[in-house]
Short mmCIF file of C-alpha atoms in Angstrom, two decimals:
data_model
loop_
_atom_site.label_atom_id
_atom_site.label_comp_id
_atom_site.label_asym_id
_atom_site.label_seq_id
_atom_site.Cartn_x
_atom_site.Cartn_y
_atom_site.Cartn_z
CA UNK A 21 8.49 -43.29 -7.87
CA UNK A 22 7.06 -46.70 -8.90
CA UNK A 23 4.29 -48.24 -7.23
CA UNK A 24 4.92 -51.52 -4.96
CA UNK A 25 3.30 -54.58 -5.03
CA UNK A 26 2.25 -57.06 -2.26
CA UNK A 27 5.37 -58.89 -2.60
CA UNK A 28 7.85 -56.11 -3.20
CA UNK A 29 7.68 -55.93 -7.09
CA UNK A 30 7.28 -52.66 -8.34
CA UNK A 31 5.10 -51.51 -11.21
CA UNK A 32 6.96 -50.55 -14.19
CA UNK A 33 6.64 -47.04 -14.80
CA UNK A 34 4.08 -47.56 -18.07
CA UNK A 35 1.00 -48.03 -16.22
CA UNK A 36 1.24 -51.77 -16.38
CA UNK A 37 0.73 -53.83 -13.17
CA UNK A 38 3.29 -56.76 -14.66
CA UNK A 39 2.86 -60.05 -12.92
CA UNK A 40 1.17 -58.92 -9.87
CA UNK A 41 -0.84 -61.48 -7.92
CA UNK A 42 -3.64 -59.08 -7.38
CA UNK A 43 -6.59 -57.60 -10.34
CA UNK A 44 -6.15 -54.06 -10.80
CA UNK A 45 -8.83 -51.76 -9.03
CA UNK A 46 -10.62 -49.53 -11.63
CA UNK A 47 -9.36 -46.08 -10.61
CA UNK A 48 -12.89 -44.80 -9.42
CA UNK A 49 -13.93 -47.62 -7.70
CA UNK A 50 -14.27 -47.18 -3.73
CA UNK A 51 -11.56 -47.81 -1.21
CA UNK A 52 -11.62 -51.64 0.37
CA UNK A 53 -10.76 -52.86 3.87
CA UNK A 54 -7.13 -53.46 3.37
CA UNK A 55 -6.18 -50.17 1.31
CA UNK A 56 -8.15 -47.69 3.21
CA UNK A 57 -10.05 -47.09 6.75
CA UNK A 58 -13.77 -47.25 6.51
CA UNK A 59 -15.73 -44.02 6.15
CA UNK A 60 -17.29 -43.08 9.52
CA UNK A 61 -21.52 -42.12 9.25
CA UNK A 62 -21.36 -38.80 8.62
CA UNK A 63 -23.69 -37.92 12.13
CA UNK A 64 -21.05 -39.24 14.30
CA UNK A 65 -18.72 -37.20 12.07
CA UNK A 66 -20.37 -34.30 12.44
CA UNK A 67 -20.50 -34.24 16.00
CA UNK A 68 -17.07 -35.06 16.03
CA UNK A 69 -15.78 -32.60 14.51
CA UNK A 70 -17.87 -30.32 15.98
CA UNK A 71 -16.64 -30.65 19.40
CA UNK A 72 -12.94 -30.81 18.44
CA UNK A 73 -13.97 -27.80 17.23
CA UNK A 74 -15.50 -26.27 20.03
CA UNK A 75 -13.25 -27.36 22.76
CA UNK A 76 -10.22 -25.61 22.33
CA UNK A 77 -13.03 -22.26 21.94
CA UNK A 78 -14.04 -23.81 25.19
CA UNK A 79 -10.97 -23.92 26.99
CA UNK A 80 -9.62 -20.60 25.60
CA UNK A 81 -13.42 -18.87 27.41
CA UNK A 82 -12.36 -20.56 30.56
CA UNK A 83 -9.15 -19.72 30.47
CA UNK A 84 -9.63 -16.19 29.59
CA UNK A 85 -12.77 -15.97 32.40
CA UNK A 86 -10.18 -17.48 35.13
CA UNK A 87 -7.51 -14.47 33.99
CA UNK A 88 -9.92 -11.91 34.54
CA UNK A 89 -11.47 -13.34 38.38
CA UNK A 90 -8.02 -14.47 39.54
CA UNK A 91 -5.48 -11.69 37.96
CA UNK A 92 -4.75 -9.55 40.06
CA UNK A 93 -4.26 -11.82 42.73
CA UNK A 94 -1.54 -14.19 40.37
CA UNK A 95 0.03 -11.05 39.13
CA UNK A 96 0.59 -9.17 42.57
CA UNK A 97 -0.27 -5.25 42.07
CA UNK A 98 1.02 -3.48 38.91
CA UNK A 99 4.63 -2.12 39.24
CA UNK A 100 3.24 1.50 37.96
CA UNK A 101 -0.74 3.21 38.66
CA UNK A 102 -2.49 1.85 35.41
CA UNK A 103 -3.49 5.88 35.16
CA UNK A 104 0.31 6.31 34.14
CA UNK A 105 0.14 3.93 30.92
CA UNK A 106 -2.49 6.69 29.43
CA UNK A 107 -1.22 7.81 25.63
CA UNK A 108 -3.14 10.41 24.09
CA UNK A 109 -2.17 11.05 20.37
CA UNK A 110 -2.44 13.95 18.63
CA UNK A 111 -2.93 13.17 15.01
CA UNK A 112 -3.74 16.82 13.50
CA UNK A 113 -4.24 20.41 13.51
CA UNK A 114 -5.94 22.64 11.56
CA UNK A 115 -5.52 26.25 11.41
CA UNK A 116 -9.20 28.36 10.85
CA UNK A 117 -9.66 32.06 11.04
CA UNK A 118 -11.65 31.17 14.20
CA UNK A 119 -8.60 29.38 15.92
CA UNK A 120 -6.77 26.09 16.25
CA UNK A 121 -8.64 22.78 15.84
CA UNK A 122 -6.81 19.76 17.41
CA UNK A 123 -7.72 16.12 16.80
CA UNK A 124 -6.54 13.56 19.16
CA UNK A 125 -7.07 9.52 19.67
CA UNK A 126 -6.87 7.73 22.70
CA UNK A 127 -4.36 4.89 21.92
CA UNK A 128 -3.91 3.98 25.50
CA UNK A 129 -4.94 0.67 27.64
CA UNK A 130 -8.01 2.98 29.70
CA UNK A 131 -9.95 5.19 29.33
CA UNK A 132 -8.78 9.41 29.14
CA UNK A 133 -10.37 12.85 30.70
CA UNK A 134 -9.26 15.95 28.96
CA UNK A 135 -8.53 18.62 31.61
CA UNK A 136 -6.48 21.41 30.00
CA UNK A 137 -4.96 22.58 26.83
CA UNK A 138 -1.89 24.83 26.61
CA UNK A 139 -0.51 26.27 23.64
CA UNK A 140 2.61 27.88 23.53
CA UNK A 141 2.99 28.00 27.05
CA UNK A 142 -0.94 29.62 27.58
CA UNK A 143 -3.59 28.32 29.20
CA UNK A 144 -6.73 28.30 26.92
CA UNK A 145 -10.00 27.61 27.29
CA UNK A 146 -11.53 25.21 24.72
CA UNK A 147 -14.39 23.10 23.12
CA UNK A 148 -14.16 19.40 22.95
CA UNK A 149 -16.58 17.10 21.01
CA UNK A 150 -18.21 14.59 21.43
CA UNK A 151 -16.54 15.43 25.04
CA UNK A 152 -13.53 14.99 27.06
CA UNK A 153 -14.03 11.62 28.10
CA UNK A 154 -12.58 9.65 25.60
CA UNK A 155 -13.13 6.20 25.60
CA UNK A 156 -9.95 3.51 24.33
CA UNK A 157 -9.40 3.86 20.39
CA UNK A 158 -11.82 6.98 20.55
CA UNK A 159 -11.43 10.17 19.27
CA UNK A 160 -12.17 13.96 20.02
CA UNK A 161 -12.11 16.98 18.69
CA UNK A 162 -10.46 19.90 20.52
CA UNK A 163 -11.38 23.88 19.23
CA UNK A 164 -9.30 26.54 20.57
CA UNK A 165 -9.85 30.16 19.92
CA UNK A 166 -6.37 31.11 19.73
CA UNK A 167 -4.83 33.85 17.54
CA UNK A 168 -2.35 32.23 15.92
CA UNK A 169 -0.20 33.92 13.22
CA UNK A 170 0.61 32.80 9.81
CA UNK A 171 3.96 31.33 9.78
CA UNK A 172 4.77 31.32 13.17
CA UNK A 173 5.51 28.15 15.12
CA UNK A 174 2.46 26.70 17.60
CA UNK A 175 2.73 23.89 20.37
CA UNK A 176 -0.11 22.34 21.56
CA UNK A 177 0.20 20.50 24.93
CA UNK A 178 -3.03 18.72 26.49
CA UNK A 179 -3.26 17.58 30.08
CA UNK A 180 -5.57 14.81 31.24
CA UNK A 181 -7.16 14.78 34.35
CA UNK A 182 -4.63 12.18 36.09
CA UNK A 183 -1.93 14.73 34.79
CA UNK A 184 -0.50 13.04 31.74
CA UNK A 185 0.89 15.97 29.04
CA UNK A 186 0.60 15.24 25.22
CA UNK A 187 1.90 17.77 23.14
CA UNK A 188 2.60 18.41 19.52
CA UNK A 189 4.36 21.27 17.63
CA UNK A 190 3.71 23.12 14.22
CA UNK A 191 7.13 24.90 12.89
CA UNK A 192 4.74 26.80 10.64
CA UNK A 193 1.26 27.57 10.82
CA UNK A 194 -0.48 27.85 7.54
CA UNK A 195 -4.35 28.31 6.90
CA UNK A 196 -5.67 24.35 6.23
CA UNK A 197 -7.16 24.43 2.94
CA UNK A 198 -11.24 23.52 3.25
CA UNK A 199 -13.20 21.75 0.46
CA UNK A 200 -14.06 24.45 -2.63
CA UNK A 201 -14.46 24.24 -6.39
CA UNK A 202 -11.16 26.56 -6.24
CA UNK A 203 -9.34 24.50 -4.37
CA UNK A 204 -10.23 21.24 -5.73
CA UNK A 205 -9.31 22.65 -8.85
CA UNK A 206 -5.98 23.66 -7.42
CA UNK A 207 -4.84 20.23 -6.64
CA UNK A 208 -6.57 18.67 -9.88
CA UNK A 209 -4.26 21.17 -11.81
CA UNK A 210 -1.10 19.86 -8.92
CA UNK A 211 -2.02 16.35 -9.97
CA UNK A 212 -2.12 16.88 -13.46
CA UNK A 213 1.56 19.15 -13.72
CA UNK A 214 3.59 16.13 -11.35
CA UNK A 215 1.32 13.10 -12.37
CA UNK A 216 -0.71 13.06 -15.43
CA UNK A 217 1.00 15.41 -18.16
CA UNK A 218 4.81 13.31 -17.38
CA UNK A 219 3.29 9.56 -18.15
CA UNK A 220 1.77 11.22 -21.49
CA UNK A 221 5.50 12.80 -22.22
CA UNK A 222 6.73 9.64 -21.82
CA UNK A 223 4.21 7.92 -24.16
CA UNK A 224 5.37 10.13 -27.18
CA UNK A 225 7.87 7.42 -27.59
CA UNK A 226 5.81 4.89 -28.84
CA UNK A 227 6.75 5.33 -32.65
CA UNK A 228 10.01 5.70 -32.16
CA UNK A 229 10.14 2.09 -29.71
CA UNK A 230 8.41 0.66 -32.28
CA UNK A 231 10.95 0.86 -34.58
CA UNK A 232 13.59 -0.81 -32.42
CA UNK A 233 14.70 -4.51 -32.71
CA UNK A 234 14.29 -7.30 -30.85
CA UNK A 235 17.58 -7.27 -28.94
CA UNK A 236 17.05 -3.37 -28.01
CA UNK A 237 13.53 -3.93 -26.41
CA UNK A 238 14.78 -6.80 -24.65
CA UNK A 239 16.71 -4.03 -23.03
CA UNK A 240 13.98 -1.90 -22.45
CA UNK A 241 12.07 -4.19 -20.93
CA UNK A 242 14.68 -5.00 -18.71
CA UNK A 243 14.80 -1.29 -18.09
CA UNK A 244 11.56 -0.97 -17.02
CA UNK A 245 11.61 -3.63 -14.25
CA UNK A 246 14.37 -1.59 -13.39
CA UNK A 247 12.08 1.65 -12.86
CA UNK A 248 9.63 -0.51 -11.26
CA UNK A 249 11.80 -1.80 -8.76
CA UNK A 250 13.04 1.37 -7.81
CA UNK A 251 9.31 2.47 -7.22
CA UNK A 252 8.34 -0.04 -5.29
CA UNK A 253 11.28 -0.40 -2.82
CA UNK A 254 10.71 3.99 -2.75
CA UNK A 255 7.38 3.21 -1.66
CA UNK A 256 8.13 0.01 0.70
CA UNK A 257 10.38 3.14 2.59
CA UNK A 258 8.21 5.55 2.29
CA UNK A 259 5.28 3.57 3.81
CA UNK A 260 7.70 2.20 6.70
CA UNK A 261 8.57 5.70 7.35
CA UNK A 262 4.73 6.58 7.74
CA UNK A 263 3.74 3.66 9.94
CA UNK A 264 5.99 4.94 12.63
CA UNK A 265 3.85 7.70 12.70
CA UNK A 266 0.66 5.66 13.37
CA UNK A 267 -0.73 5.29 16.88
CA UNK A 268 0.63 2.02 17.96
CA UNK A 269 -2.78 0.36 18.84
CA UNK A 270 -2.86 0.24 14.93
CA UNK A 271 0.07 -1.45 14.11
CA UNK A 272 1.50 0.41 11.16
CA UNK A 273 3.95 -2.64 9.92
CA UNK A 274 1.11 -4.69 10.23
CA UNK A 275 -0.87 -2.00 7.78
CA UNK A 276 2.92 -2.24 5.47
CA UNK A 277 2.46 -6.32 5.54
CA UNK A 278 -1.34 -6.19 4.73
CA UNK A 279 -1.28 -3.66 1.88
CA UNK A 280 2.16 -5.38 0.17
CA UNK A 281 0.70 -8.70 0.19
CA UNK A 282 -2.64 -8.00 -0.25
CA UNK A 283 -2.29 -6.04 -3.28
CA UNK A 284 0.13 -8.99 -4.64
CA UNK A 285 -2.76 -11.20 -4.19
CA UNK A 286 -5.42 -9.31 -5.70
CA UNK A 287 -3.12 -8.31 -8.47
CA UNK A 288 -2.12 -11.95 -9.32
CA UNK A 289 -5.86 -12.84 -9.47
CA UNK A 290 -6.50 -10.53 -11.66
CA UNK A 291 -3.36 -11.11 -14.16
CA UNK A 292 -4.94 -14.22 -14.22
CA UNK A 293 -8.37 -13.46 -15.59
CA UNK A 294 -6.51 -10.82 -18.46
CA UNK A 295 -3.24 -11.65 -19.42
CA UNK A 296 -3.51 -15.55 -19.23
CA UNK A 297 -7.30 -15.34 -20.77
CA UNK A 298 -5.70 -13.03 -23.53
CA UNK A 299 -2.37 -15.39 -24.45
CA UNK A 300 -5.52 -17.85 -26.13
CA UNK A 301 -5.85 -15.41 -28.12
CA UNK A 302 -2.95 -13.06 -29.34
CA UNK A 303 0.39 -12.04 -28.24
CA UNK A 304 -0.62 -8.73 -28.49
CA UNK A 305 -3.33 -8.69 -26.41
CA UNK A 306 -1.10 -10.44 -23.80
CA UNK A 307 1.31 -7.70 -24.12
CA UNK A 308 -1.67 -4.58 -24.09
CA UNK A 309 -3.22 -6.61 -20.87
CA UNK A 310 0.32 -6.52 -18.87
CA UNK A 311 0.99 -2.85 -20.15
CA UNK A 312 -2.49 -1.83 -18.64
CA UNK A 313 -1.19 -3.70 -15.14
CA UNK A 314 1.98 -1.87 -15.26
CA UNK A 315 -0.46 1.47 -15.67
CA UNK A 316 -2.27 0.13 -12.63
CA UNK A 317 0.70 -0.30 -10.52
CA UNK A 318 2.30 2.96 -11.73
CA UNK A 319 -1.18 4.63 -10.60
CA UNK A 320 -1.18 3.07 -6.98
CA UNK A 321 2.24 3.92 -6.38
CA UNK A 322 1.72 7.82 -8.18
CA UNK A 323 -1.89 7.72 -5.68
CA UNK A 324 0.47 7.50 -2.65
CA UNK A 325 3.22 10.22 -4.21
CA UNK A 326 -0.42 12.20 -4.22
CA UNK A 327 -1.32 11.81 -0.73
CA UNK A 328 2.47 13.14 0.12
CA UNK A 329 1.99 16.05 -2.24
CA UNK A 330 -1.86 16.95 -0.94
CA UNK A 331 -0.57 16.45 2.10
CA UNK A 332 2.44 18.75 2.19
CA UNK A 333 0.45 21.66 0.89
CA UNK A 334 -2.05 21.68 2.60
CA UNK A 335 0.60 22.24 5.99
CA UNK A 336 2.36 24.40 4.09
CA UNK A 337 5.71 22.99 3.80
CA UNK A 338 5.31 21.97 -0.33
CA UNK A 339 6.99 25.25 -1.99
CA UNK A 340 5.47 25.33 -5.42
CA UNK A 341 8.04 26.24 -8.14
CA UNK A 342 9.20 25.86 -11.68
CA UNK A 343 11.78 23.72 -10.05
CA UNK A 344 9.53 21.02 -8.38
CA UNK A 345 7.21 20.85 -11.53
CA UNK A 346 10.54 20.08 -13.45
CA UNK A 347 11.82 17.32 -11.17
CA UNK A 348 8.53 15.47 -11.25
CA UNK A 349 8.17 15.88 -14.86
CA UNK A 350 11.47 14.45 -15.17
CA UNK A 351 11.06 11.64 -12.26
CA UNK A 352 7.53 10.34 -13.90
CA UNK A 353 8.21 10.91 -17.22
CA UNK A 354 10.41 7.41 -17.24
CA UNK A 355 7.14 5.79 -16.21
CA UNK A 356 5.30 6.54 -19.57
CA UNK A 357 8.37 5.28 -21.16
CA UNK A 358 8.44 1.84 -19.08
CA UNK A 359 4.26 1.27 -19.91
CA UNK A 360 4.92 1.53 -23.44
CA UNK A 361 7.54 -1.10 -23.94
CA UNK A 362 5.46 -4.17 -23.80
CA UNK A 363 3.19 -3.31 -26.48
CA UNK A 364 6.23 -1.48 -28.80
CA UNK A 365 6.68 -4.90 -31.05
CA UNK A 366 2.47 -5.20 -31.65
CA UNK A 367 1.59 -1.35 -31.86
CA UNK A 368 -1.69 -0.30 -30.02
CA UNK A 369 -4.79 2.45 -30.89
CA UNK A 370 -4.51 5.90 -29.62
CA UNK A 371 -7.76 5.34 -27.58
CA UNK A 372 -5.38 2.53 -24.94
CA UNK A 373 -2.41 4.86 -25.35
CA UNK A 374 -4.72 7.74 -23.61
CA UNK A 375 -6.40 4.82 -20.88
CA UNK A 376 -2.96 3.38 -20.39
CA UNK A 377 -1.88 7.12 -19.39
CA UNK A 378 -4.99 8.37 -17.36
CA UNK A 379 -4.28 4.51 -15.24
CA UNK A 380 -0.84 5.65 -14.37
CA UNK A 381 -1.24 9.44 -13.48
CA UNK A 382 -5.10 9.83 -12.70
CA UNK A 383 -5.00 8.48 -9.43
CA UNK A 384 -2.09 11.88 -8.77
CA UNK A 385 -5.05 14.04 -8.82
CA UNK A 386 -6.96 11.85 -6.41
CA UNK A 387 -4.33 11.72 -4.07
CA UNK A 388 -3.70 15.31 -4.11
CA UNK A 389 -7.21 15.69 -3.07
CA UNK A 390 -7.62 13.31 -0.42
CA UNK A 391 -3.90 14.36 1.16
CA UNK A 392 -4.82 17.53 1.13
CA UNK A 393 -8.27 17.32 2.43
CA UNK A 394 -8.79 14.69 5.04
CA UNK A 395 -4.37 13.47 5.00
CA UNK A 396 -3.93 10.39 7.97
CA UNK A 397 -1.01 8.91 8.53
CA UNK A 398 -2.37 6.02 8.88
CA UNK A 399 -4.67 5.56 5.31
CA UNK A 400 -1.44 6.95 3.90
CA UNK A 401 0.43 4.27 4.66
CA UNK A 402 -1.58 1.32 3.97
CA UNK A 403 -2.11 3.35 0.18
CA UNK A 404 1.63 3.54 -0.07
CA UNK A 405 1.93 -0.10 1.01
CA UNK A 406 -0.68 -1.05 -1.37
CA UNK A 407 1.27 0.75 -5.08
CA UNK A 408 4.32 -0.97 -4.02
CA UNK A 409 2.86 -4.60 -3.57
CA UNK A 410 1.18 -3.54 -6.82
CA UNK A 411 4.68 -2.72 -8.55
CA UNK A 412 6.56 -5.76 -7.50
CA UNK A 413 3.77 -7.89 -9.10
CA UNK A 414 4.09 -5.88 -12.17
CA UNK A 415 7.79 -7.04 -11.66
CA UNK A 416 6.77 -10.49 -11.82
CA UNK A 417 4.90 -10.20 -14.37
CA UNK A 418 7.20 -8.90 -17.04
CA UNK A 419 9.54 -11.39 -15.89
CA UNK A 420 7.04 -14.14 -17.14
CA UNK A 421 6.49 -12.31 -20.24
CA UNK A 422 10.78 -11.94 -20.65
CA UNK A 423 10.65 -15.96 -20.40
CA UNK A 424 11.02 -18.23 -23.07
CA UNK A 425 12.18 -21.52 -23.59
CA UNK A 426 15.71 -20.90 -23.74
CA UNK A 427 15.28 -18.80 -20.06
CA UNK A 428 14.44 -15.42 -19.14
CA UNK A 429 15.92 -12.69 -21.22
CA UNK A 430 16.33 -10.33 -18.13
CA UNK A 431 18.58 -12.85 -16.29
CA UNK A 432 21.62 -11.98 -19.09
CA UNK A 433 24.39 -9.32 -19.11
CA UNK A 434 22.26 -7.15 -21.43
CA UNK A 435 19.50 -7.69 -19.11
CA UNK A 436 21.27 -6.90 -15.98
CA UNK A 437 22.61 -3.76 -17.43
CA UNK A 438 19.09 -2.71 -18.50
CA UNK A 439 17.63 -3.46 -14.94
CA UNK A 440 20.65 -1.16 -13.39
CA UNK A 441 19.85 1.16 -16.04
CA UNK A 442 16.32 1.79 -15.13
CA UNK A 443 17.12 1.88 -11.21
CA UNK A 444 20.23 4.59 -11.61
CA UNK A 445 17.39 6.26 -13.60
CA UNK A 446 15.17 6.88 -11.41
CA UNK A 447 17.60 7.71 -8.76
CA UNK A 448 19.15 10.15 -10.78
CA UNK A 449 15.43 11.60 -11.65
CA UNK A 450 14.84 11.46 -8.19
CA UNK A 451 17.62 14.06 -6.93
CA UNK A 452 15.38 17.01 -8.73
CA UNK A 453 12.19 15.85 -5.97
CA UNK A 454 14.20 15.24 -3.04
#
């Protein structure tokens, strides 16, 4: 919009100031009395803005300090005994040679006495550390020497002092696995079948996507947003599923929110420092920089398939097979095939073929080993929350790279198709893991 004189004229769009009855002010020179306020001194300022700072802090204290004197008396008494809002969650059980272990967090609005501990309709005596006063948002440890049988069902129910009963039932007791060279070498091996060995399968078609033309690994491209869309809307569920399971004091959407967005953020940062420093340079190293982010979004997402599979295991419902090893190998095996596209027009050296695949299926073998070690609901879901915000801004960024002058190639027919391609993929894939 052009600039107005003093007496309506306007300037005329070139930077001249045409007939007007005023000299131009040099761009840098300071404001005057009729174009801008005078600057305050910057002590007044100071202390200005210090106490519109403060006062609102001021008022809140005040406010809060008059709740807590006057309360009860505004309120009337509470509808229900404040001992009945107690919640006592149970978050996991272990099963030991010695007996059941029970872990349990106070996610209540006061403070909880453990009293008794039932299972399977016995009273049993038990250990509790650091003690059975547990404070809000504290946790305890509950030991029970009970015989419990391999297989067989177990409900533990624990009563509080004021008479509040928590319970929480195992349909199949299996021994929980502890830390050993054995065992971490167990779920190294799990991570490696279902995470690790598939996104290498799927790498072996790098010379033959190299030979393809242009209007082929448009397609593929397209097809691997596809894949990664699927991923990350698997793992938005899969996370929202979780957080239901988190104590409520801990807000488990909140965790979904924080981990999506934050890993966005973080991710869009750091696209920024590689595949914007790199386009100075080369369109190939553009293209290497956004396969290695597609790696790294693959490996958040296959972290959090970990976790489930660690997890699983180590409560005994994950039956290994041949079958379950051949759905995953099928499932991930499209991943490898959607990190190589970017770089199929440029080639690449064997040495960021094998990085590009230990990005995308290491973190598996992590997972497996922190699900199956030390599994929480709760860390699970913010992880799960965190490889799908990670995928979507994978998303985004092949859709930059897809974007020319003439418009993105994705948003075309062939596109499309190729973006439904990739999705029914990975849902067909999926059946053999359900």
């Amino acid at each position: 919009m052009a600039a107005r004189s003093h007496d309506g004229r306007g300037d005329d769009g070139q930077g001249h100031a045409s007939d007007a009855p005023f000299p131009a002010r040099p761009p840098d020179a300071a404001p005057t009395s009729d174009t801008a306020p005078a600057a305050p001194a910057s002590g007044k300022s100071g202390g200005a803005l210090a106490l519109l700072a403060l006062l609102p802090v001021a008022l809140l204290v005040a406010l809060i300090s008059l709740f807590v004197v006057y309360g009860d008396e505004l309120l009337g008494p509470a509808p229900v005994p404040p001992d009945a809002l107690g919640k006592l969650d149970i978050e996991r059980l272990w099963f030991r040679p010695e007996g059941v272990a029970v872990q349990v967090v106070n996610t209540g609005p006061a403070p909880l006495t453990v009293a008794q501990v039932i299972v399977n309709d016995a009273l049993w005596e038990f250990a509790i550390e650091p003690g059975p006063a547990i404070p809000r948002l504290g946790r305890a440890t509950i030991g029970i020497a009970y015989p419990w049988l391999e297989g067989e069902p177990v409900t533990v129910k624990v009563l509080t002092a004021n008479g509040l009963a928590f319970l929480k039932t195992v349909p199949i007791a299996a021994t929980t696995p502890e830390p050993s060279s054995s065992l971490l070498l167990l779920f190294a091996l799990l991570g490696v079948l279902v995470g690790v060995l598939p996104v290498y399968l799927g790498l072996l078609w790098f010379p033959l996507v190299r030979r393809l033309d242009r209007a082929v690994l448009d397609f593929l491209l397209a097809l691997t947003a596809g894949l990664l869309i699927f991923l990350g809307v698997d793992a938005v569920v899969e996370a929202l599923e979780l957080a239901g399971r988190v104590p409520s004091p801990f807000r488990g959407i909140g965790l979904v929110a924080i981990g999506v967005a934050g890993s966005i953020l973080v991710l869009l940062g750091v696209s920024r420092r590689t595949i914007d420093a790199a386009a100075g340079r080369s369109e190939a190293e553009r293209a290497l920089a956004l396969s290695f982010l597609i790696s790294t979004g693959i490996g958040l997402h296959n972290f959090g398939e970990g976790l489930a599979i660690g997890a699983a295991y180590a409560v005994g419902e994950l039956a290994l097979g041949a079958f379950l090893v051949v759905g995953f190998t099928l499932h991930n095996i499209t991943e490898g095939f959607g990190i190589l596209t970017p770089i199929a027009r440029h080639g690449t050296t064997l040495k960021n073929l094998l990085l590009l695949g230990l990005a995308a299926g290491g973190p598996t073998i992590l997972g497996t080993w922190l699900g199956g070690f030390a599994y929480s609901d709760l860390w699970a879901t913010l992880f799960l929350a965190i490889g799908a915000g990670a995928v979507f801004q994978v998303v985004y960024e092949l859709a930059r790279l897809t974007t020319s002058k003439g418009g993105s190639r994705i948003a075309t027919p062939l596109g499309a198709a190729g973006v439904l391609t990739g999705m029914l993929l990975m849902y067909l894939t999926g059946l053999f893991v359900a």
